[in-house]
Every structure is written in C-alpha cells, then in structure tokens.
Amino acid sequence: MSDYDWIDDEAFCVTFVRGLDPHEALARFRVEVFDGDDDEGDHEEGLVSARPAEGGTILSEWNGFAGTLPEILARLSAGTVTASVFRNVNAVASFVHYADGREVLDFDWLFPGDDSGAYLAERTELGLAGEDAEGDLPDALKLAERITGVRADASSETVAAHCVFEHY
C-alpha cells in the first residue's frame, strides 16, 4: 500500500485508466481541467485528481464516487479499460471494471463472496471471491492493477491535473 499513501482509506474512489495521460482522462469528464494541484484545497466536493502512473493514469477522489458512474466510466473506457475501487464511510464498497464503454465486472470488494463472473481466478487468488473471501483494500487495488496494467509509481505522488465534477 505504500505506493497508495495518498488514498484516504475511509472514503474514496480510485479509478485506473489504461493508456491515457492525466489531462486526456479528465477531459473525458467533459468539464474544465486544471493543471497540477493548484487550488485543490478550495473544493470540498467533486474534486477529481489525476496522477500519472505506469501504463496510464490514476484518478482519485476523496469521499467521491464519479469513478463509479456508468456515464463517466463509459466515456473513460472508450477504446481502453478502467477499473474503479470505491468505498464510503458507511462501508458501502464496489469494484467496477469497464472495457471499451461497457461494464465487464461489478462487485462488492469489501464483502466479496460471489463466485461467478469475470476474472474469477484472479479474484479468488486475491481473496476477493469464494466463501472464504475477506475484502481487503490492497487486494482490490492489485486486481485493478492486473486488469488495467496501470500501476502507481514514483510519479503518482504528484497530481498532474484535476477537475471539479459537480454531479454531487
């Protein structure tokens, strides 16, 4: 988890996007995109930060959920793949994977147990499927990395761009 120290593990949404740079990923939200982390602290809701990563971009939201919305994921995944890991303060959680505009997988990573659907072998190996499954944030992030090929690296510590998504 050390590569993801910037995640608030109580309430967050982290979206992995293969092959797009931070500005390209945020442009698919169809809102104004700002460079760097300037003025990030001015927004309590709707802030989406984009971080460069090996293989693409990682979008992060504190206490947000834009990365779980079908209309956003359909646009973000057009011609590529995405995976979002979400959790709120009430322990409502989801893992959503889209490929080329279509949902491929959606399950509760915090309380897994479903033994069907896409990526079953990977989910079982990581403890995210089967009757003995116990949801764990590092394992959900590993699954997102495996599915998308996007991994946090040293450059992911720095926000390259951000936007405010006022859907909230």
mmCIF file of C-alpha atoms in Angstrom:
data_model
loop_
_atom_site.group_PDB
_atom_site.id
_atom_site.type_symbol
_atom_site.label_atom_id
_atom_site.label_comp_id
_atom_site.label_asym_id
_atom_site.label_seq_id
_atom_site.Cartn_x
_atom_site.Cartn_y
_atom_site.Cartn_z
ATOM 1 C CA MET A 1 0.000 0.000 0.000
ATOM 2 C CA SER A 2 2.968 2.365 0.279
ATOM 3 C CA ASP A 3 2.505 3.366 -3.382
ATOM 4 C CA TYR A 4 -1.010 4.496 -2.478
ATOM 5 C CA ASP A 5 -0.366 6.525 0.693
ATOM 6 C CA TRP A 6 -2.366 9.387 -0.809
ATOM 7 C CA ILE A 7 -5.628 7.391 -0.602
ATOM 8 C CA ASP A 8 -7.906 8.222 2.310
ATOM 9 C CA ASP A 9 -8.822 4.618 3.064
ATOM 10 C CA GLU A 10 -12.057 5.553 4.840
ATOM 11 C CA ALA A 11 -13.925 7.208 1.947
ATOM 12 C CA PHE A 12 -12.536 7.314 -1.585
ATOM 13 C CA CYS A 13 -12.828 6.384 -5.221
ATOM 14 C CA VAL A 14 -9.707 5.421 -7.174
ATOM 15 C CA THR A 15 -10.011 4.823 -10.915
ATOM 16 C CA PHE A 16 -7.271 3.247 -13.031
ATOM 17 C CA VAL A 17 -7.321 4.228 -16.731
ATOM 18 C CA ARG A 18 -5.054 2.441 -19.206
ATOM 19 C CA GLY A 19 -3.153 4.368 -21.853
ATOM 20 C CA LEU A 20 -4.423 7.896 -21.179
ATOM 21 C CA ASP A 21 -2.403 10.701 -19.639
ATOM 22 C CA PRO A 22 -3.970 12.693 -16.773
ATOM 23 C CA HIS A 23 -5.279 15.508 -18.968
ATOM 24 C CA GLU A 24 -6.781 13.095 -21.520
ATOM 25 C CA ALA A 25 -8.528 11.123 -18.777
ATOM 26 C CA LEU A 26 -10.050 14.190 -17.133
ATOM 27 C CA ALA A 27 -11.108 15.653 -20.486
ATOM 28 C CA ARG A 28 -13.490 12.700 -20.787
ATOM 29 C CA PHE A 29 -15.439 14.078 -17.807
ATOM 30 C CA ARG A 30 -16.400 16.975 -20.121
ATOM 31 C CA VAL A 31 -15.566 19.617 -17.532
ATOM 32 C CA GLU A 32 -12.774 22.182 -17.241
ATOM 33 C CA VAL A 33 -9.379 20.625 -16.453
ATOM 34 C CA PHE A 34 -6.772 22.430 -14.344
ATOM 35 C CA ASP A 35 -3.015 21.789 -14.256
ATOM 36 C CA GLY A 36 -1.348 20.417 -11.147
ATOM 37 C CA ASP A 37 -2.755 20.617 -7.686
ATOM 38 C CA ASP A 38 -3.207 24.405 -7.631
ATOM 39 C CA ASP A 39 -6.308 25.409 -5.703
ATOM 40 C CA GLU A 40 -7.192 21.780 -4.885
ATOM 41 C CA GLY A 41 -7.911 22.737 -1.283
ATOM 42 C CA ASP A 42 -10.647 25.132 -2.373
ATOM 43 C CA HIS A 43 -13.080 22.312 -3.176
ATOM 44 C CA GLU A 44 -14.783 20.113 -0.615
ATOM 45 C CA GLU A 45 -16.884 18.074 -3.064
ATOM 46 C CA GLY A 46 -16.429 16.898 -6.604
ATOM 47 C CA LEU A 47 -12.653 17.216 -6.816
ATOM 48 C CA VAL A 48 -11.075 14.594 -9.063
ATOM 49 C CA SER A 49 -7.262 14.466 -9.062
ATOM 50 C CA ALA A 50 -5.330 12.822 -11.890
ATOM 51 C CA ARG A 51 -1.947 11.250 -11.247
ATOM 52 C CA PRO A 52 0.434 9.848 -13.842
ATOM 53 C CA ALA A 53 1.160 6.159 -13.415
ATOM 54 C CA GLU A 54 2.931 3.327 -15.147
ATOM 55 C CA GLY A 55 0.658 2.361 -18.040
ATOM 56 C CA GLY A 56 -1.788 5.268 -17.762
ATOM 57 C CA THR A 57 -3.462 7.446 -15.160
ATOM 58 C CA ILE A 58 -4.935 7.024 -11.698
ATOM 59 C CA LEU A 59 -7.847 9.266 -10.779
ATOM 60 C CA SER A 60 -8.536 9.804 -7.093
ATOM 61 C CA GLU A 61 -11.440 11.321 -5.206
ATOM 62 C CA TRP A 62 -11.735 11.912 -1.504
ATOM 63 C CA ASN A 63 -15.246 10.931 -0.431
ATOM 64 C CA GLY A 64 -16.325 10.910 -4.083
ATOM 65 C CA PHE A 65 -17.988 8.496 -6.454
ATOM 66 C CA ALA A 66 -17.648 9.859 -10.003
ATOM 67 C CA GLY A 67 -15.496 6.845 -10.899
ATOM 68 C CA THR A 68 -18.478 4.551 -10.280
ATOM 69 C CA LEU A 69 -20.959 6.351 -12.529
ATOM 70 C CA PRO A 70 -21.814 4.441 -15.730
ATOM 71 C CA GLU A 71 -21.844 7.596 -17.887
ATOM 72 C CA ILE A 72 -18.332 8.528 -16.719
ATOM 73 C CA LEU A 73 -16.915 5.004 -16.966
ATOM 74 C CA ALA A 74 -18.361 4.524 -20.454
ATOM 75 C CA ARG A 75 -16.525 7.657 -21.668
ATOM 76 C CA LEU A 76 -13.323 6.937 -19.720
ATOM 77 C CA SER A 77 -13.090 3.391 -21.069
ATOM 78 C CA ALA A 78 -13.832 4.186 -24.728
ATOM 79 C CA GLY A 79 -11.024 2.469 -26.645
ATOM 80 C CA THR A 80 -9.350 1.329 -23.408
ATOM 81 C CA VAL A 81 -10.093 -0.194 -19.977
ATOM 82 C CA THR A 82 -10.795 1.153 -16.496
ATOM 83 C CA ALA A 83 -11.191 -0.264 -13.009
ATOM 84 C CA SER A 84 -12.572 1.683 -10.045
ATOM 85 C CA VAL A 85 -12.250 0.876 -6.364
ATOM 86 C CA PHE A 86 -14.782 2.721 -4.206
ATOM 87 C CA ARG A 87 -15.629 2.863 -0.522
ATOM 88 C CA ASN A 88 -17.668 5.286 1.563
ATOM 89 C CA VAL A 89 -17.795 5.930 5.320
ATOM 90 C CA ASN A 90 -20.735 3.519 5.676
ATOM 91 C CA ALA A 91 -18.651 0.591 4.332
ATOM 92 C CA VAL A 92 -20.519 0.592 1.033
ATOM 93 C CA ALA A 93 -17.953 -0.577 -1.494
ATOM 94 C CA SER A 94 -17.703 -1.526 -5.135
ATOM 95 C CA PHE A 95 -15.190 -2.607 -7.732
ATOM 96 C CA VAL A 96 -16.283 -1.685 -11.252
ATOM 97 C CA HIS A 97 -14.425 -2.628 -14.441
ATOM 98 C CA TYR A 98 -15.313 -1.249 -17.876
ATOM 99 C CA ALA A 99 -13.785 -2.070 -21.259
ATOM 100 C CA ASP A 100 -14.451 -0.025 -24.382
ATOM 101 C CA GLY A 101 -17.526 1.647 -22.955
ATOM 102 C CA ARG A 102 -19.143 -1.443 -21.440
ATOM 103 C CA GLU A 103 -19.340 -2.832 -17.920
ATOM 104 C CA VAL A 104 -17.452 -6.116 -17.526
ATOM 105 C CA LEU A 105 -17.427 -6.599 -13.752
ATOM 106 C CA ASP A 106 -19.127 -5.048 -10.714
ATOM 107 C CA PHE A 107 -18.901 -6.497 -7.202
ATOM 108 C CA ASP A 108 -18.572 -5.507 -3.550
ATOM 109 C CA TRP A 109 -14.849 -5.903 -2.788
ATOM 110 C CA LEU A 110 -15.318 -5.229 0.919
ATOM 111 C CA PHE A 111 -17.797 -8.089 1.382
ATOM 112 C CA PRO A 112 -16.976 -10.431 -1.509
ATOM 113 C CA GLY A 113 -18.202 -13.940 -1.903
ATOM 114 C CA ASP A 114 -19.601 -14.036 -5.418
ATOM 115 C CA ASP A 115 -18.008 -16.980 -7.180
ATOM 116 C CA SER A 116 -19.092 -16.135 -10.697
ATOM 117 C CA GLY A 117 -18.307 -13.531 -13.318
ATOM 118 C CA ALA A 118 -15.223 -12.142 -14.983
ATOM 119 C CA TYR A 119 -11.725 -12.511 -13.555
ATOM 120 C CA LEU A 120 -12.830 -15.225 -11.145
ATOM 121 C CA ALA A 121 -9.371 -16.859 -10.949
ATOM 122 C CA GLU A 122 -7.703 -13.531 -10.156
ATOM 123 C CA ARG A 123 -10.376 -12.546 -7.636
ATOM 124 C CA THR A 124 -10.129 -15.936 -5.916
ATOM 125 C CA GLU A 125 -6.327 -15.755 -5.777
ATOM 126 C CA LEU A 126 -6.535 -12.301 -4.179
ATOM 127 C CA GLY A 127 -9.218 -13.319 -1.680
ATOM 128 C CA LEU A 128 -11.944 -11.324 -3.443
ATOM 129 C CA ALA A 129 -14.204 -14.257 -4.392
ATOM 130 C CA GLY A 130 -15.328 -17.522 -2.819
ATOM 131 C CA GLU A 131 -16.835 -18.430 0.521
ATOM 132 C CA ASP A 132 -13.614 -17.680 2.449
ATOM 133 C CA ALA A 133 -13.150 -14.278 0.808
ATOM 134 C CA GLU A 134 -12.326 -11.319 3.009
ATOM 135 C CA GLY A 135 -12.308 -7.951 1.271
ATOM 136 C CA ASP A 136 -9.072 -6.017 1.610
ATOM 137 C CA LEU A 137 -8.117 -2.679 0.031
ATOM 138 C CA PRO A 138 -4.605 -3.740 -1.068
ATOM 139 C CA ASP A 139 -6.115 -6.765 -2.834
ATOM 140 C CA ALA A 140 -8.770 -4.661 -4.575
ATOM 141 C CA LEU A 141 -6.037 -2.284 -5.785
ATOM 142 C CA LYS A 142 -3.952 -5.249 -7.000
ATOM 143 C CA LEU A 143 -6.923 -6.514 -9.005
ATOM 144 C CA ALA A 144 -7.363 -3.067 -10.586
ATOM 145 C CA GLU A 145 -3.659 -3.047 -11.479
ATOM 146 C CA ARG A 146 -3.845 -6.522 -13.037
ATOM 147 C CA ILE A 147 -6.947 -5.780 -15.085
ATOM 148 C CA THR A 148 -5.766 -2.407 -16.410
ATOM 149 C CA GLY A 149 -1.980 -2.764 -16.456
ATOM 150 C CA VAL A 150 -1.815 0.597 -14.625
ATOM 151 C CA ARG A 151 0.358 0.801 -11.514
ATOM 152 C CA ALA A 152 1.268 3.613 -9.171
ATOM 153 C CA ASP A 153 4.911 4.624 -9.399
ATOM 154 C CA ALA A 154 7.049 7.470 -8.048
ATOM 155 C CA SER A 155 5.318 9.977 -10.359
ATOM 156 C CA SER A 156 1.924 9.052 -8.873
ATOM 157 C CA GLU A 157 2.734 11.020 -5.724
ATOM 158 C CA THR A 158 2.140 14.233 -7.681
ATOM 159 C CA VAL A 159 -1.209 15.406 -9.019
ATOM 160 C CA ALA A 160 -0.715 16.369 -12.667
ATOM 161 C CA ALA A 161 -4.214 17.747 -13.229
ATOM 162 C CA HIS A 162 -7.611 17.983 -11.599
ATOM 163 C CA CYS A 163 -11.196 18.919 -12.268
ATOM 164 C CA VAL A 164 -14.320 19.574 -10.295
ATOM 165 C CA PHE A 165 -17.159 17.272 -11.225
ATOM 166 C CA GLU A 166 -20.302 18.925 -9.930
ATOM 167 C CA HIS A 167 -22.558 15.888 -10.210
ATOM 168 C CA TYR A 168 -22.611 15.548 -6.434
#
